[in-house]
CSV table of C-alpha atoms and ligand atoms in Angstrom, one decimal:
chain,number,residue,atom,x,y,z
A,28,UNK,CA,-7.3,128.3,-193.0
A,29,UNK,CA,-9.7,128.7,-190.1
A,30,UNK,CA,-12.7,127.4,-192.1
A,31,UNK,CA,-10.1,124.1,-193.0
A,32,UNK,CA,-9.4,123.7,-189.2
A,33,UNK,CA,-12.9,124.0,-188.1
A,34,UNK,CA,-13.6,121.1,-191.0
A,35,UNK,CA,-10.7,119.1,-190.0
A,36,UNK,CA,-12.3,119.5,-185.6
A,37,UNK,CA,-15.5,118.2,-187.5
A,38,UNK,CA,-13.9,115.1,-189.2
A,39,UNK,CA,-12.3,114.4,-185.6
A,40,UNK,CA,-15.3,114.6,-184.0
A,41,UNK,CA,-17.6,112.4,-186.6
A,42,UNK,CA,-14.6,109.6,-186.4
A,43,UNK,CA,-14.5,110.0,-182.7
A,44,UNK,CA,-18.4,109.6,-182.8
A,45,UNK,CA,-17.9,106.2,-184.9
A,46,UNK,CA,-15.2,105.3,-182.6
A,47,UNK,CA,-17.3,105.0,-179.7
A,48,UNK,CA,-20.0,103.5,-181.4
A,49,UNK,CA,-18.4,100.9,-183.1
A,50,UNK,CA,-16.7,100.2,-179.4
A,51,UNK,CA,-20.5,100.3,-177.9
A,52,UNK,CA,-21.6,97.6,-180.8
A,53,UNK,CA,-18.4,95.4,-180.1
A,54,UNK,CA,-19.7,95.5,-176.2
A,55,UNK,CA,-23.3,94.8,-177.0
A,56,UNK,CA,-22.2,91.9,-179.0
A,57,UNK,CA,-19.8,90.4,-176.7
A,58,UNK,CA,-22.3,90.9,-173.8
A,59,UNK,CA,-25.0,89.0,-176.2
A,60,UNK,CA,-22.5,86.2,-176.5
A,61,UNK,CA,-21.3,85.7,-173.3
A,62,UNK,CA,-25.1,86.1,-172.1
A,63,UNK,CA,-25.5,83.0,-174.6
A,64,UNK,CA,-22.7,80.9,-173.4
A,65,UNK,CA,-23.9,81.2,-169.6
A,66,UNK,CA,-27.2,80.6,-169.7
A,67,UNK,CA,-26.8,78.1,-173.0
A,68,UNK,CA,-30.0,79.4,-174.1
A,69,UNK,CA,-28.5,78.9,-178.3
A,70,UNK,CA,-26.2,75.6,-177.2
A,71,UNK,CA,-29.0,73.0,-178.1
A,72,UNK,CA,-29.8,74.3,-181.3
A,73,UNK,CA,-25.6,74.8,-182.0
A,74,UNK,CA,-25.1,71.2,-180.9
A,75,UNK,CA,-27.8,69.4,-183.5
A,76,UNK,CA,-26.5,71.8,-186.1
A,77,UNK,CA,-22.7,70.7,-185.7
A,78,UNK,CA,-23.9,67.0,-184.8
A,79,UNK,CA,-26.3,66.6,-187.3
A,80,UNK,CA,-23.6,68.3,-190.2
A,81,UNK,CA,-21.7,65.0,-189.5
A,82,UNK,CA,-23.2,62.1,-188.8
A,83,UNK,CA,-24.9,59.7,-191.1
A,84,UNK,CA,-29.1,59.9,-190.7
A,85,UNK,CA,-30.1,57.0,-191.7
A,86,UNK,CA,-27.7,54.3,-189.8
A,87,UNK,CA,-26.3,53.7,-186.2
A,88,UNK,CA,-24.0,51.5,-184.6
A,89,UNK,CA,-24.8,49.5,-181.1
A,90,UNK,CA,-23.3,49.6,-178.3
A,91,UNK,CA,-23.4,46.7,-176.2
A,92,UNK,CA,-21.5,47.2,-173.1
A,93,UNK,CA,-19.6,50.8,-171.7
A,94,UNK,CA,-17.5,51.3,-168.6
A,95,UNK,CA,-16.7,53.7,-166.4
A,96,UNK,CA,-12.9,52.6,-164.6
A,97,UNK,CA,-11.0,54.9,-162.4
A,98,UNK,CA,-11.0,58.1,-164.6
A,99,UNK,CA,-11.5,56.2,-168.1
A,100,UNK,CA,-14.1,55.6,-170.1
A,101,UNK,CA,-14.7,52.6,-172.6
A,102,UNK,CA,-17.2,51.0,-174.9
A,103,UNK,CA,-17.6,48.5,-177.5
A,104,UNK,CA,-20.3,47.5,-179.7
A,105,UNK,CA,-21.0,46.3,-183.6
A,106,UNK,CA,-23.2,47.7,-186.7
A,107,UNK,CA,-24.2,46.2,-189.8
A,108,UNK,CA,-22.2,47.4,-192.5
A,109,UNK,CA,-22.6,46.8,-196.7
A,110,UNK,CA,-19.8,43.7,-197.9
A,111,UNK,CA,-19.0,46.2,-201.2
A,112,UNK,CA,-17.8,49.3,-199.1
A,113,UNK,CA,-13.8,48.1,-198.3
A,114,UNK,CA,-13.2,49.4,-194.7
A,115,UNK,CA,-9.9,51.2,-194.1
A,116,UNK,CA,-10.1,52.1,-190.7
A,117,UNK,CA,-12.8,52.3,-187.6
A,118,UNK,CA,-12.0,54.3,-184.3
A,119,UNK,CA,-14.6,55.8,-181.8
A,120,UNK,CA,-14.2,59.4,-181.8
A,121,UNK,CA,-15.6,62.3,-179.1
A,122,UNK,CA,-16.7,64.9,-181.2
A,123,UNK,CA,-17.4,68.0,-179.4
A,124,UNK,CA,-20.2,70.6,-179.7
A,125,UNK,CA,-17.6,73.2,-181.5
A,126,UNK,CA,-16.6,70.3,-184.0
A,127,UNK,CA,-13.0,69.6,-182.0
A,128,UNK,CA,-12.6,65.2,-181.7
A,129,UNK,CA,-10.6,63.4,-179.9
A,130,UNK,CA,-9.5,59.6,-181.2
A,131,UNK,CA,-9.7,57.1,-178.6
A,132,UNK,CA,-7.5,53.7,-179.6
A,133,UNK,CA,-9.6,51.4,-181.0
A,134,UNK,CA,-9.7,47.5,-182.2
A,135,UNK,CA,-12.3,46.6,-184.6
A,136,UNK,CA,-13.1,43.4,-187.0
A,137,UNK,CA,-14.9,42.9,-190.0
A,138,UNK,CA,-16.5,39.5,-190.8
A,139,UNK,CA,-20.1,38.6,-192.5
A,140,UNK,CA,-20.6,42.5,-193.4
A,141,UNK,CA,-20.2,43.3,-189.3
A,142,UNK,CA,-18.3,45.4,-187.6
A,143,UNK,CA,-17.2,45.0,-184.5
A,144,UNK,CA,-15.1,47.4,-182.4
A,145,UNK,CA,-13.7,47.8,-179.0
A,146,UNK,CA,-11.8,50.6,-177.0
A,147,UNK,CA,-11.8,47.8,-173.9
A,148,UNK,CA,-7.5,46.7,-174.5
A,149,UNK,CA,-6.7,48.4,-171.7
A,150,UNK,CA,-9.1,49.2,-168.6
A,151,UNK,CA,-7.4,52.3,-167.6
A,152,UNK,CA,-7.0,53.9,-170.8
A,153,UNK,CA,-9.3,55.1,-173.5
A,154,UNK,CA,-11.1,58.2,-173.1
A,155,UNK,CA,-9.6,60.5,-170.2
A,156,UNK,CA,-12.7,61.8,-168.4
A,157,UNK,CA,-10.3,64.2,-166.1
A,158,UNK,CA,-9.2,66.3,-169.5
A,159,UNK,CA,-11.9,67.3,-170.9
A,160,UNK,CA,-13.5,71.1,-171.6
A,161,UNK,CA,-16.5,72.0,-170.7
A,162,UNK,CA,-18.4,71.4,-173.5
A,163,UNK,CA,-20.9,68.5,-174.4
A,164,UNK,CA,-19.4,65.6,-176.3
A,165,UNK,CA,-20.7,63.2,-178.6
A,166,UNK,CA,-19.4,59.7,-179.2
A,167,UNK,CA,-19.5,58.3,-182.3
A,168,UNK,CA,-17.9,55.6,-184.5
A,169,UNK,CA,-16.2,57.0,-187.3
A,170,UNK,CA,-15.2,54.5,-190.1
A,171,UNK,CA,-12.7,55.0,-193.1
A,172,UNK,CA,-13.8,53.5,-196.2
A,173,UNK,CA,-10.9,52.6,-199.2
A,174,UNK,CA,-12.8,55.1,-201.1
A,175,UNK,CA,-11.4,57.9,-198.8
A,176,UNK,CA,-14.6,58.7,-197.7
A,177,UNK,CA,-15.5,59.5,-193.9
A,178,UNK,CA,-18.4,58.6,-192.3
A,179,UNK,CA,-19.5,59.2,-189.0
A,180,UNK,CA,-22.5,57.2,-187.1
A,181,UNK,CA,-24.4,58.0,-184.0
A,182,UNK,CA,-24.5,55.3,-181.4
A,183,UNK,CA,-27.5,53.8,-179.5
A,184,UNK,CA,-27.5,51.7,-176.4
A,185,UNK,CA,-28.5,48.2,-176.5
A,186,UNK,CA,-27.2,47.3,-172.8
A,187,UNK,CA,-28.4,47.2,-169.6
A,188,UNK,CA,-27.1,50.2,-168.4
A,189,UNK,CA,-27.9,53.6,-167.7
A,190,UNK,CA,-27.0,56.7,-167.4
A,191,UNK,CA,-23.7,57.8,-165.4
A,192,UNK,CA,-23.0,60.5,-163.3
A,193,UNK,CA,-19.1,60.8,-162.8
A,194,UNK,CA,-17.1,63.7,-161.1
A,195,UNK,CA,-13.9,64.4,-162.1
A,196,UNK,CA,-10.7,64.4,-158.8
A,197,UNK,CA,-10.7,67.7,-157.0
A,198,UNK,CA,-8.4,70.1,-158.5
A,199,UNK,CA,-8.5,73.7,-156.9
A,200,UNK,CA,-11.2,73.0,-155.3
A,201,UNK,CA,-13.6,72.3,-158.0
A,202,UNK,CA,-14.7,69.4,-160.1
A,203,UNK,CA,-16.8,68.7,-163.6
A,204,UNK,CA,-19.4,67.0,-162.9
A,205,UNK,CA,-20.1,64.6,-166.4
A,206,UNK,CA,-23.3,63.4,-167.0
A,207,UNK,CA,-22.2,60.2,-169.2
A,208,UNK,CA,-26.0,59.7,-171.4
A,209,UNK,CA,-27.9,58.2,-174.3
A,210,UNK,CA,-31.0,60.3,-176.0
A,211,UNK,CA,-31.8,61.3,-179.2
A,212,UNK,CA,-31.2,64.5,-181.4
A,213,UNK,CA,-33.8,64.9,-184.3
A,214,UNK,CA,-34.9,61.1,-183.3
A,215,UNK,CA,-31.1,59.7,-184.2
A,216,UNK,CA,-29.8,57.8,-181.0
A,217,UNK,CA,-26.8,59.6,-179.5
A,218,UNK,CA,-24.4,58.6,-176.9
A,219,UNK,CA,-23.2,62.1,-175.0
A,220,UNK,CA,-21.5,63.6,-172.2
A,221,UNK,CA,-23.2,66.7,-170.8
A,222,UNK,CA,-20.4,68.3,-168.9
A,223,UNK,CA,-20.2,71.3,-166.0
A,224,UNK,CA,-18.6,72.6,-163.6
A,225,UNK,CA,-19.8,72.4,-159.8
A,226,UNK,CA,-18.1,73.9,-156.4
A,227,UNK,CA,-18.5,71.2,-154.4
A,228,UNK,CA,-18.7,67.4,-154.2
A,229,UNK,CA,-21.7,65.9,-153.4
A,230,UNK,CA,-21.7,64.3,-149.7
A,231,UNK,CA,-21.7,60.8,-150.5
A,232,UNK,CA,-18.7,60.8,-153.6
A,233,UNK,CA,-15.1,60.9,-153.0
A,234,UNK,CA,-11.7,60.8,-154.9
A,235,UNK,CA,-10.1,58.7,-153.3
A,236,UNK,CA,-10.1,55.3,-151.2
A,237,UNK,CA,-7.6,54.5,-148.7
A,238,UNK,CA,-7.6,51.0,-147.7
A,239,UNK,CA,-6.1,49.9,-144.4
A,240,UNK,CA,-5.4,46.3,-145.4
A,241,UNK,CA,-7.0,43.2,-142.7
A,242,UNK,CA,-8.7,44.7,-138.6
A,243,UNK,CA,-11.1,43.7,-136.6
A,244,UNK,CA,-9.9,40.1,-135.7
A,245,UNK,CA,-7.9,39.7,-138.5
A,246,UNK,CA,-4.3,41.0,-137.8
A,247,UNK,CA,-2.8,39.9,-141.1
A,248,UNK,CA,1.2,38.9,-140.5
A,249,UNK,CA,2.5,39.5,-137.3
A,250,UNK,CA,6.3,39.4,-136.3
A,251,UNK,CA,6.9,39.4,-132.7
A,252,UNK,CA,4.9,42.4,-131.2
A,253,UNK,CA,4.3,44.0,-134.9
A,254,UNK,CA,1.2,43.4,-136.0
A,255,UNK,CA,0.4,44.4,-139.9
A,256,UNK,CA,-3.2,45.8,-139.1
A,257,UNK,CA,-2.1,48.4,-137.1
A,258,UNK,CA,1.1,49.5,-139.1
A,259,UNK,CA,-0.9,49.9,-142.4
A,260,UNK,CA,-3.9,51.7,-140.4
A,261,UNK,CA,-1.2,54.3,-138.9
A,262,UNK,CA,0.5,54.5,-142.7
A,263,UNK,CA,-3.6,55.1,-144.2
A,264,UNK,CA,-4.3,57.7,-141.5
A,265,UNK,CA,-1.2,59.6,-142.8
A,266,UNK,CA,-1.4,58.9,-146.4
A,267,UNK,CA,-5.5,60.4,-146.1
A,268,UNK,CA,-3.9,63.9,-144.5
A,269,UNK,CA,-1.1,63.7,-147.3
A,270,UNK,CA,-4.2,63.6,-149.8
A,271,UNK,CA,-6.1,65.6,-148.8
A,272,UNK,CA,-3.5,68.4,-147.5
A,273,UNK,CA,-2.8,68.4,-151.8
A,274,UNK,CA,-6.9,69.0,-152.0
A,275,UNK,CA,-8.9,65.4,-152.6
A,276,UNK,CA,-11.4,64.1,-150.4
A,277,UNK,CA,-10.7,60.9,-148.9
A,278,UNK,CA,-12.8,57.9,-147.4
A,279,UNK,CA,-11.0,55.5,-144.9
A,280,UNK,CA,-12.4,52.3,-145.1
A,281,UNK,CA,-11.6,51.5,-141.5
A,282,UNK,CA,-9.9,53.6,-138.8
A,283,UNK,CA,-9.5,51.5,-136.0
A,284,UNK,CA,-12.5,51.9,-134.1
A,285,UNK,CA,-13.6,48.8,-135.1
A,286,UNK,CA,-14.3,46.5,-132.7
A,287,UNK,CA,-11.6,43.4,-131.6
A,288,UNK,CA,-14.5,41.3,-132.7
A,289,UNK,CA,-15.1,42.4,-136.1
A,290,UNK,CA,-14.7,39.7,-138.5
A,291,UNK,CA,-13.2,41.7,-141.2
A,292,UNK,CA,-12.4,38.9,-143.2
A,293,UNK,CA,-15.5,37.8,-144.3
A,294,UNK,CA,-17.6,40.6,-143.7
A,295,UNK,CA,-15.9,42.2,-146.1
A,296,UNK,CA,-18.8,42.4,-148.5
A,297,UNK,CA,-21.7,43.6,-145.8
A,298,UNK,CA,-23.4,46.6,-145.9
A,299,UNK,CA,-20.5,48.0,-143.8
A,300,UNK,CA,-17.8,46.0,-145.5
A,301,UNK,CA,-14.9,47.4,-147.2
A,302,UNK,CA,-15.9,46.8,-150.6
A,303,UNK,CA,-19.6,48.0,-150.4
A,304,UNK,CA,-17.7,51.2,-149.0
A,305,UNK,CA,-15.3,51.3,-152.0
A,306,UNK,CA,-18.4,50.6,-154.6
A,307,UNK,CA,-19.9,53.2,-152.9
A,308,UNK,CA,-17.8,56.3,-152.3
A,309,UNK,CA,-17.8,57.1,-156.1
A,310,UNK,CA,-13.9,57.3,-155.8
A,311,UNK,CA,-11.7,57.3,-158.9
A,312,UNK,CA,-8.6,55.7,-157.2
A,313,UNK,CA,-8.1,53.0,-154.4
A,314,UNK,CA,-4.6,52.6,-152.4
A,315,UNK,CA,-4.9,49.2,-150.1
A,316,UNK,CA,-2.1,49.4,-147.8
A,317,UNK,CA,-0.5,45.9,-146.7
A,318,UNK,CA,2.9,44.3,-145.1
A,319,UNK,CA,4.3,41.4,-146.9
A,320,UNK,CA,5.5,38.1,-145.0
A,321,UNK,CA,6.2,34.8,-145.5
A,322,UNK,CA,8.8,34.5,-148.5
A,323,UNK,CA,11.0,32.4,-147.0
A,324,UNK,CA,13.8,33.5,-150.0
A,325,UNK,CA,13.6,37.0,-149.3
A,326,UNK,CA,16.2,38.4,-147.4
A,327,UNK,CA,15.5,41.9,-148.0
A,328,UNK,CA,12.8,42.4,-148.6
A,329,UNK,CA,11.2,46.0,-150.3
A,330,UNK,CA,8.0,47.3,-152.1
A,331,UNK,CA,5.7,45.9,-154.1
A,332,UNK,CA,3.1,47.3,-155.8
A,333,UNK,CA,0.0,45.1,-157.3
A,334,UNK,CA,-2.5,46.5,-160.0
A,335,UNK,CA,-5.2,45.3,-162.3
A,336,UNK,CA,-4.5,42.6,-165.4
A,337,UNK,CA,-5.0,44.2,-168.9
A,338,UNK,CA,-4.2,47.8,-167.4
A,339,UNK,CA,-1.7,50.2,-168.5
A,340,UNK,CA,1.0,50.2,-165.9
A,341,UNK,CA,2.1,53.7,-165.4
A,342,UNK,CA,1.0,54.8,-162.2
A,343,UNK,CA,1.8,51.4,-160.5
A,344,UNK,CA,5.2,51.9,-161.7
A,345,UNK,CA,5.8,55.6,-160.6
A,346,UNK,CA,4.1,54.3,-157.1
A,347,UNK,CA,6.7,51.8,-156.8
A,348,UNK,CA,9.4,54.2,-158.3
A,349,UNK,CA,8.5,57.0,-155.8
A,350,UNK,CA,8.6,55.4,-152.3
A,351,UNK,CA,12.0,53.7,-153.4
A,352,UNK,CA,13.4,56.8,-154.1
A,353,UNK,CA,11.7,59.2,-151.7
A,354,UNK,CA,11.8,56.5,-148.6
A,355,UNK,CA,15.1,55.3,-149.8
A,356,UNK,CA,14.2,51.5,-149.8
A,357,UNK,CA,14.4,48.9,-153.0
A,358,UNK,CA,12.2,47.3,-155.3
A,359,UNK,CA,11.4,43.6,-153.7
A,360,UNK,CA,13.3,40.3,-155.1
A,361,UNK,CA,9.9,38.8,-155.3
A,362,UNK,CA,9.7,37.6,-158.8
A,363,UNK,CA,6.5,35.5,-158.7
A,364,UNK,CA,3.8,37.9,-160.6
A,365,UNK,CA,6.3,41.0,-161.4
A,366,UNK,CA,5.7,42.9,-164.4
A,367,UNK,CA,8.6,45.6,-163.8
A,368,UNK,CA,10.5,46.6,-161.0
A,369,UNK,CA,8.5,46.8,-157.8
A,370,UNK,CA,4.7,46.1,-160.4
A,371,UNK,CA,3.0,43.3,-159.5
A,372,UNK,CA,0.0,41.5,-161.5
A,373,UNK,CA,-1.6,38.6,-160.0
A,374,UNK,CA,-4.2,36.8,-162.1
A,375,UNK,CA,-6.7,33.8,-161.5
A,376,UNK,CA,-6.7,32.5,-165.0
A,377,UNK,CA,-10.4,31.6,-166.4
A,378,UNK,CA,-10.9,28.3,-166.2
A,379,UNK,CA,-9.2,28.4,-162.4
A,380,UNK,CA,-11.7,30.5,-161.4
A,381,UNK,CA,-14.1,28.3,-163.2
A,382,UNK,CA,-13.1,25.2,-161.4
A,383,UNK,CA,-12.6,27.3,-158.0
A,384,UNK,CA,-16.7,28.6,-158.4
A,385,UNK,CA,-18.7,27.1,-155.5
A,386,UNK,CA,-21.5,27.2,-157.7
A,387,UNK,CA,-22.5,26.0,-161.0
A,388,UNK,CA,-23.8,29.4,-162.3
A,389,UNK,CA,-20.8,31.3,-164.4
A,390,UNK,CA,-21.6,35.0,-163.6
A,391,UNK,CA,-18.0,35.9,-165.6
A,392,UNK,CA,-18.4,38.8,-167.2
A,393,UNK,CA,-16.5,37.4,-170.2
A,394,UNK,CA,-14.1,40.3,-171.3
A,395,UNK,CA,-10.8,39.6,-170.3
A,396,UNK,CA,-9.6,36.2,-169.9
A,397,UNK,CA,-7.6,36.8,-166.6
A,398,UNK,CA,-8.9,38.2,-163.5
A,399,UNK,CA,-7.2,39.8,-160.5
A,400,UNK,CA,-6.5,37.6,-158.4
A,401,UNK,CA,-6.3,40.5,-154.9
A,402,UNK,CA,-10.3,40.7,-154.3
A,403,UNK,CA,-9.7,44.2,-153.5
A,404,UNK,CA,-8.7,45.5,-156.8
A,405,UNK,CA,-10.6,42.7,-158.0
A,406,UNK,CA,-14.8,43.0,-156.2
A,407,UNK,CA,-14.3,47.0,-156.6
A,408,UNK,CA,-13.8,47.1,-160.3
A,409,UNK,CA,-17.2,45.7,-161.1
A,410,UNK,CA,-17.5,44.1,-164.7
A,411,UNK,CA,-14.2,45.7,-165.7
A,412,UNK,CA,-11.8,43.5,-163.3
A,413,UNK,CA,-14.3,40.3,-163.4
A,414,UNK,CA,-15.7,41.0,-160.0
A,415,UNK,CA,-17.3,37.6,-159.2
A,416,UNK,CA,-18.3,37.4,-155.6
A,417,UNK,CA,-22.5,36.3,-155.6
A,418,UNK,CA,-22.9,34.7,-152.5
A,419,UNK,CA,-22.9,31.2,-153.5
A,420,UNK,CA,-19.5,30.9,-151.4
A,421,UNK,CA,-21.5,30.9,-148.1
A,422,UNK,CA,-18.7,32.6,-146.2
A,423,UNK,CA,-19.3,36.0,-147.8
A,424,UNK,CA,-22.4,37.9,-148.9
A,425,UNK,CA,-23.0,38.5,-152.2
A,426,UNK,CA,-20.8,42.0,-153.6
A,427,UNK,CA,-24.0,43.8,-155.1
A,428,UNK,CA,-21.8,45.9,-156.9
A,429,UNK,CA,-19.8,42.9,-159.1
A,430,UNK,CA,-22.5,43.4,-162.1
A,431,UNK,CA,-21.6,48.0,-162.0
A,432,UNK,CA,-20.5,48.9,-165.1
A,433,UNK,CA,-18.7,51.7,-163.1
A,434,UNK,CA,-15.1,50.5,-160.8
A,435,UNK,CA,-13.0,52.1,-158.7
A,436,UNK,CA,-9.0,51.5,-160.0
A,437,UNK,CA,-7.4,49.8,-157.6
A,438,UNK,CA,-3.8,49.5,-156.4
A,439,UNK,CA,-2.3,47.1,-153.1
A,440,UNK,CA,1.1,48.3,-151.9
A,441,UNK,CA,2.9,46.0,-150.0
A,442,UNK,CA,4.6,48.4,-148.2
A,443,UNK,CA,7.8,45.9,-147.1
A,444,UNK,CA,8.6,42.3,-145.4
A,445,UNK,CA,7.0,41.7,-141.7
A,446,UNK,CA,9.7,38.8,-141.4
A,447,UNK,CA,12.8,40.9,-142.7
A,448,UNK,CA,13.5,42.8,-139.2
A,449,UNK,CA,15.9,45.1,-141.2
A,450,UNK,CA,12.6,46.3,-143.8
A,451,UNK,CA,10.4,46.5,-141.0
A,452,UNK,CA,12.5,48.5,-138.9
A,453,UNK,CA,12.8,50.8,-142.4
A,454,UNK,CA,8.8,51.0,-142.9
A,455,UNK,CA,8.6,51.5,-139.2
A,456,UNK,CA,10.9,54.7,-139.0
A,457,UNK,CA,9.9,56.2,-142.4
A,458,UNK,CA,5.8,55.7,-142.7
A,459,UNK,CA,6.0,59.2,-143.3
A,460,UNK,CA,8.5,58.8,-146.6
A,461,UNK,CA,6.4,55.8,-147.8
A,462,UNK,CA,3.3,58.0,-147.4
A,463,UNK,CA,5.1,61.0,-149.3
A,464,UNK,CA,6.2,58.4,-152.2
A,465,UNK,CA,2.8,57.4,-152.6
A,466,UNK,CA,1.5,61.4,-152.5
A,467,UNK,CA,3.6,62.8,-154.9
A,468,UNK,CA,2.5,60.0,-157.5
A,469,UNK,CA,-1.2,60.9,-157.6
A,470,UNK,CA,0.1,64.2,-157.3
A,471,UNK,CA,1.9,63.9,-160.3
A,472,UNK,CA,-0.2,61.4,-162.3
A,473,UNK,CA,-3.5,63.0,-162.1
A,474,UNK,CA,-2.4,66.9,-162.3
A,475,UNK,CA,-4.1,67.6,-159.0
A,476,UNK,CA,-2.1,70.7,-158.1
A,477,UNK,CA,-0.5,71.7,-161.4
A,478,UNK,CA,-3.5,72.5,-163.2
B,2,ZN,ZN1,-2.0,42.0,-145.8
């Protein structure tokens, strides 16, 4: 018995023993890995393995143009493609490192053995920038063929663009920082996004752009003593604490120590100008606040909120649906340009704009065939909006940005009727609401405080 106890003390001791080194080896190995995954000294090699496993070596498709707008990202292009392969389906996919893929809604046509495919419907849709990991991505067309066979192909770049760095809105205090690239991988052209995580935003880059609408000398509508410059600048002042008391930065692109003199309506385009400013700040979003006058039929007046032509209309409707409900005032009866309740969309169709051109060079970008008609949500979308504004109209300067392939989403809220004493007295007593209305939809749209 004692010598079967002393045996069994042994047994406990040599499992023990295993025990704690199996636990050591687990440790060592998990320490390895996460050694690995911070310092990425294994990721390139991972990545060309899982890339490489998919896509086709020998063949590419071309992208000709790719745009950055608000927090979405887009692309279309065309490849060559054999007449006796039937094609079921084409979609650009992002395909990340760990062999996850996201589909991102795509059009395509197949005449004359090309393909031809766009993700460019919608402006502000397509690839969500704000929701992805931290992990690289890869773009890449991926085709169905009748045969059920897969195939996915690498893209190159045959535009004139480069590369772009984008940083996701400020949640938490942190951002990703995408670096939105072409290179190669084993000398087949890829289109990535290299993706990490940094503490801070850089000085110069924002999230947000909050528009004061007219200053300077221009006053925009007045009624009696009211003046809309100065409501709208008191209404941006709050609206850029609202914003940033929920954690984004904010750029003001005027707050009211311009001078009397300042000729903001055509130096809008300057170096100083509030669309350089906009072009400038790196911001996803712009809010341009406004008052509304002159409709001789209104007798009520209310909110309207104006966005971008061939955009998805979801946050424009929960701006609109927000300040009604959390400043208690109504959609407006305007129905010149309305969409839905209190959504606006006002287009220059293209051959206005064509006959309206000063000069005789077309500079149209060509992809949509309407274009805001609002320059502000128009000049700070760049190629996505049809931002037009060269200089050959010799009241303004030329927008240098109205060729970026990289736009700030824009939004103008008329905030309610100069001329309909009853609304202005509303606006007047409730900026604050308005300003909350307006909060709690980018609140609630882009995540900011829930993730
Ligand atoms: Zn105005």
């Amino acid at each position: 018995m004692k010598r079967k106890n002393k045996r069994k003390k042994l047994n406990l001791k040599k499992i023990l023993i295993m025990i704690i080194f199996i636990v050591m080896i687990l440790c060592i190995y998990k320490a390895i890995d996460f050694f690995i995954k911070q310092t990425g000294i294994i990721e390139a090699s991972s990545q060309v393995e899982e890339i490489l496993r998919v896509v086709e070596k020998n063949k590419h498709a071309s992208v000709s143009r790719y745009i950055v707008y608000g927090t979405h990202l887009n692309l279309e292009g065309n490849m060559q493609i054999a007449g006796d392969n039937q094609i079921k389906k084409a979609e650009v996919v992002a395909k990340d490192v760990s062999g996850e893929e996201i589909a991102i809604d795509s059009e395509y046509t197949y005449e004359d053995n090309l393909l031809s495919f766009s993700t460019l419907k919608e402006i502000n849709t397509g690839l969500n920038l704000e929701n992805l990991n931290v992990i690289d991505y890869y773009l890449l067309l991926k085709v169905e063929f009748a045969n059920n066979e897969t195939k996915y192909y690498s893209l190159s770049n045959d535009t004139e663009y480069g590369n772009i760095e984008y940083y996701t809105l400020t949640r938490n205090n942190t951002n990703n920082k995408i670096n939105i690239n072409f290179g190669t991988l084993e000398n087949i052209p890829v289109f990535r996004l290299n993706i990490t995580t940094v503490k801070e935003l850089p000085e110069d880059v924002y999230d947000v752009v909050v528009d004061p609408g007219h200053g300077g000398n221009d006053s925009g509508a007045i009624s009696g003593k009211y003046i809309e410059s100065d409501i709208v600048l008191d209404c941006a002042k709050r609206l850029k604490t609202g914003l940033e008391a929920i954690g984004l930065k904010v750029l003001l692109t005027r707050d009211g120590t311009e001078s009397e003199e300042d000729y903001t309506t055509y130096n809008i385009y300057d170096e100083d100008g509030r669309v350089t400013m906009a072009n400038e700040s790196h911001a996803k979003i712009l809010i341009s606040l406004h008052m509304n006058s002159n409709e001789e039929y209104i007798s009520e007046g209310g909110i309207e909120v104006y966005a971008a032509p061939n955009s998805d209309l979801t946050l424009a409707k929960l701006l609109a649906d927000n300040i009604v409900e959390v400043a208690n005032t109504q959609y407006s009866q305007n129905e010149s340009d309305k969409e839905l309740e209190g959504v606006y969309v006002r287009t220059i169709e293209l051959d206005e704009y064509i006959n309206n051109r000063n000069s005789s060079s077309n500079n149209y970008h060509g992809i949509f065939d309407s274009i805001p008609y609002l320059y502000i949500i128009r000049e700070i979308g760049g190629i996505a909006t049809g931002a037009y504004v060269d200089g050959s109209n010799s009241n303004y300067s030329a927008n240098k940005y109205r060729n970026s392939n990289v736009g700030v989403e824009g939004y103008l809220i008329e905030l309610g009727y100069i001329n309909v004493r009853e609304d202005l007295n509303h606006v007047l007593r409730n900026k604050e609401l308005y300003v909350k209305g307006i909060v709690n939809s980018i609140n609630t749209f882009y995540e900011i405080e829930q993730k």
